[in-house]
C-alpha atoms as a printed R data frame, in Angstrom:
   type eleno elety resid chain resno       x       y       z
1  ATOM     1    CA   VAL     A     1   3.765  -6.126  42.961
2  ATOM     2    CA   LYS     A     2   4.821  -7.230  38.701
3  ATOM     3    CA   GLY     A     3   1.362  -5.852  37.746
4  ATOM     4    CA   LEU     A     4   2.277  -2.573  39.151
5  ATOM     5    CA   LEU     A     5   5.676  -2.528  37.865
6  ATOM     6    CA   HIS     A     6   4.248  -3.677  34.536
7  ATOM     7    CA   GLY     A     7   1.772  -0.899  34.952
8  ATOM     8    CA   PHE     A     8   4.382   1.461  35.868
9  ATOM     9    CA   ALA     A     9   7.068   0.499  33.638
10 ATOM    10    CA   THR     A    10   4.460   1.159  30.416
11 ATOM    11    CA   TRP     A    11   3.311   4.371  31.426
12 ATOM    12    CA   SER     A    12   6.590   5.415  31.673
13 ATOM    13    CA   LEU     A    13   7.568   4.021  27.798
14 ATOM    14    CA   MET     A    14   4.448   5.506  27.021
15 ATOM    15    CA   LEU     A    15   5.432   9.169  28.396
16 ATOM    16    CA   LEU     A    16   9.047   8.853  27.042
17 ATOM    17    CA   VAL     A    17   7.472   8.229  23.486
18 ATOM    18    CA   ILE     A    18   5.694  10.948  23.398
19 ATOM    19    CA   GLY     A    19   8.038  13.797  24.995
20 ATOM    20    CA   ILE     A    20  10.548  12.444  22.529
21 ATOM    21    CA   PHE     A    21   8.176  13.105  19.557
22 ATOM    22    CA   TYR     A    22   7.134  16.239  21.329
23 ATOM    23    CA   LYS     A    23  10.283  17.123  21.432
24 ATOM    24    CA   TYR     A    24  12.343  16.257  17.670
25 ATOM    25    CA   TYR     A    25   9.094  16.097  15.688
26 ATOM    26    CA   ASN     A    26   7.408  18.982  16.724
27 ATOM    27    CA   LYS     A    27   7.814  20.554  13.934
28 ATOM    28    CA   PRO     A    28   6.443  21.444  10.341
29 ATOM    29    CA   HIS     A    29   7.817  19.193   8.005
30 ATOM    30    CA   ASN     A    30   7.682  18.375   4.257
31 ATOM    31    CA   ALA     A    31   7.251  13.895   4.728
32 ATOM    32    CA   TRP     A    32   4.847  14.788   8.306
33 ATOM    33    CA   GLN     A    33   3.112  16.994   5.663
34 ATOM    34    CA   SER     A    34   2.855  14.978   3.163
35 ATOM    35    CA   LEU     A    35   1.606  11.824   5.026
36 ATOM    36    CA   ALA     A    36  -0.518  13.802   6.707
37 ATOM    37    CA   ALA     A    37  -2.047  14.815   3.657
38 ATOM    38    CA   ASN     A    38  -2.616  11.058   2.457
39 ATOM    39    CA   SER     A    39  -2.972   9.306   5.798
40 ATOM    40    CA   PHE     A    40  -6.631   8.389   4.430
41 ATOM    41    CA   ALA     A    41  -5.541   7.304   1.513
42 ATOM    42    CA   ILE     A    42  -2.643   5.237   2.505
43 ATOM    43    CA   TYR     A    43  -5.491   3.948   5.313
44 ATOM    44    CA   LEU     A    44  -6.851   2.384   2.607
45 ATOM    45    CA   THR     A    45  -3.621   1.174   0.449
46 ATOM    46    CA   HIS     A    46  -1.791  -0.827   2.885
47 ATOM    47    CA   GLU     A    47  -3.881  -3.363   3.738
48 ATOM    48    CA   PRO     A    48  -3.422  -5.557   0.358
49 ATOM    49    CA   PHE     A    49   0.814  -4.527   0.523
50 ATOM    50    CA   ALA     A    50   1.120  -5.359   4.223
51 ATOM    51    CA   VAL     A    51  -0.996  -9.399   3.391
52 ATOM    52    CA   ALA     A    52   1.294  -9.760   0.238
53 ATOM    53    CA   LEU     A    53   3.852  -9.256   1.504
54 ATOM    54    CA   GLN     A    54   3.406 -11.369   4.826
55 ATOM    55    CA   VAL     A    55   2.482 -14.309   2.705
56 ATOM    56    CA   LEU     A    56   5.347 -13.629   0.316
57 ATOM    57    CA   PHE     A    57   7.583 -13.576   3.357
58 ATOM    58    CA   SER     A    58   5.565 -16.967   5.584
59 ATOM    59    CA   GLY     A    59   8.170 -19.436   4.386
60 ATOM    60    CA   THR     A    60  11.178 -17.820   4.796
61 ATOM    61    CA   GLY     A    61  13.176 -18.373   7.621
62 ATOM    62    CA   MET     A    62  13.947 -14.165   8.262
63 ATOM    63    CA   PRO     A    63  14.058 -13.232  11.716
64 ATOM    64    CA   ILE     A    64  10.491 -11.353  13.097
65 ATOM    65    CA   PHE     A    65  12.229  -8.026  13.712
66 ATOM    66    CA   PHE     A    66  13.233  -7.647  10.086
67 ATOM    67    CA   ARG     A    67  10.263  -8.881   8.424
68 ATOM    68    CA   VAL     A    68   8.024  -6.454  10.264
69 ATOM    69    CA   ILE     A    69  10.620  -3.934   9.358
70 ATOM    70    CA   ILE     A    70  10.399  -4.399   5.838
71 ATOM    71    CA   ILE     A    71   6.527  -5.288   5.650
72 ATOM    72    CA   THR     A    72   6.166  -1.826   7.327
73 ATOM    73    CA   SER     A    73   8.859   0.316   5.081
74 ATOM    74    CA   VAL     A    74   6.917  -1.136   1.576
75 ATOM    75    CA   SER     A    75   4.082  -0.794   2.356
76 ATOM    76    CA   LEU     A    76   3.734   2.243   3.813
77 ATOM    77    CA   GLY     A    77   6.011   3.694   0.774
78 ATOM    78    CA   ALA     A    78   4.041   2.083  -1.826
79 ATOM    79    CA   SER     A    79   0.537   2.916  -0.697
80 ATOM    80    CA   TRP     A    80   2.278   6.417  -0.198
81 ATOM    81    CA   TYR     A    81   3.244   7.218  -3.521
82 ATOM    82    CA   ILE     A    82  -0.062   5.147  -4.880
83 ATOM    83    CA   SER     A    83  -2.431   7.821  -3.399
84 ATOM    84    CA   ASP     A    84   0.213  10.631  -3.509
85 ATOM    85    CA   LYS     A    85   1.567  10.291  -7.261
86 ATOM    86    CA   VAL     A    86  -1.578   8.155  -8.649
87 ATOM    87    CA   LEU     A    87  -5.168   8.394  -6.275
88 ATOM    88    CA   ARG     A    88  -5.449  12.789  -5.603
89 ATOM    89    CA   ARG     A    89  -4.445  13.471  -9.175
90 ATOM    90    CA   SER     A    90  -8.317  12.422 -10.235
91 ATOM    91    CA   LYS     A    91 -10.342  15.019  -9.488
92 ATOM    92    CA   ILE     A    92 -13.043  12.449  -8.568
93 ATOM    93    CA   ILE     A    93 -10.953  10.729  -5.720
94 ATOM    94    CA   ARG     A    94  -9.593  14.049  -4.609
95 ATOM    95    CA   ARG     A    95 -12.791  14.743  -3.537
96 ATOM    96    CA   VAL     A    96 -13.537  11.671  -1.501
97 ATOM    97    CA   LEU     A    97 -10.095  11.464   0.021
98 ATOM    98    CA   GLY     A    98  -9.775  15.638   0.728
């Protein structure tokens, strides 16, 4: 019974999140378009930021929730900025990244 309820709760939450994103985030927006255009470069460049920040925060007593929020925000923001403002300005790199 526990497995059945767990599966039902998981599927329900997944459908709820998909429904919320479909209703509220299914519109063109400059931020979403910029993230989409830079998604491959963000994927390639976010890892060093994430690892470095994890090492930086490993010795602190900060709660894990706040660490996840900070690491996600900083690594996404920094890798987006680098890909949008630096990498996509070069003709050669723009050819590879699209």
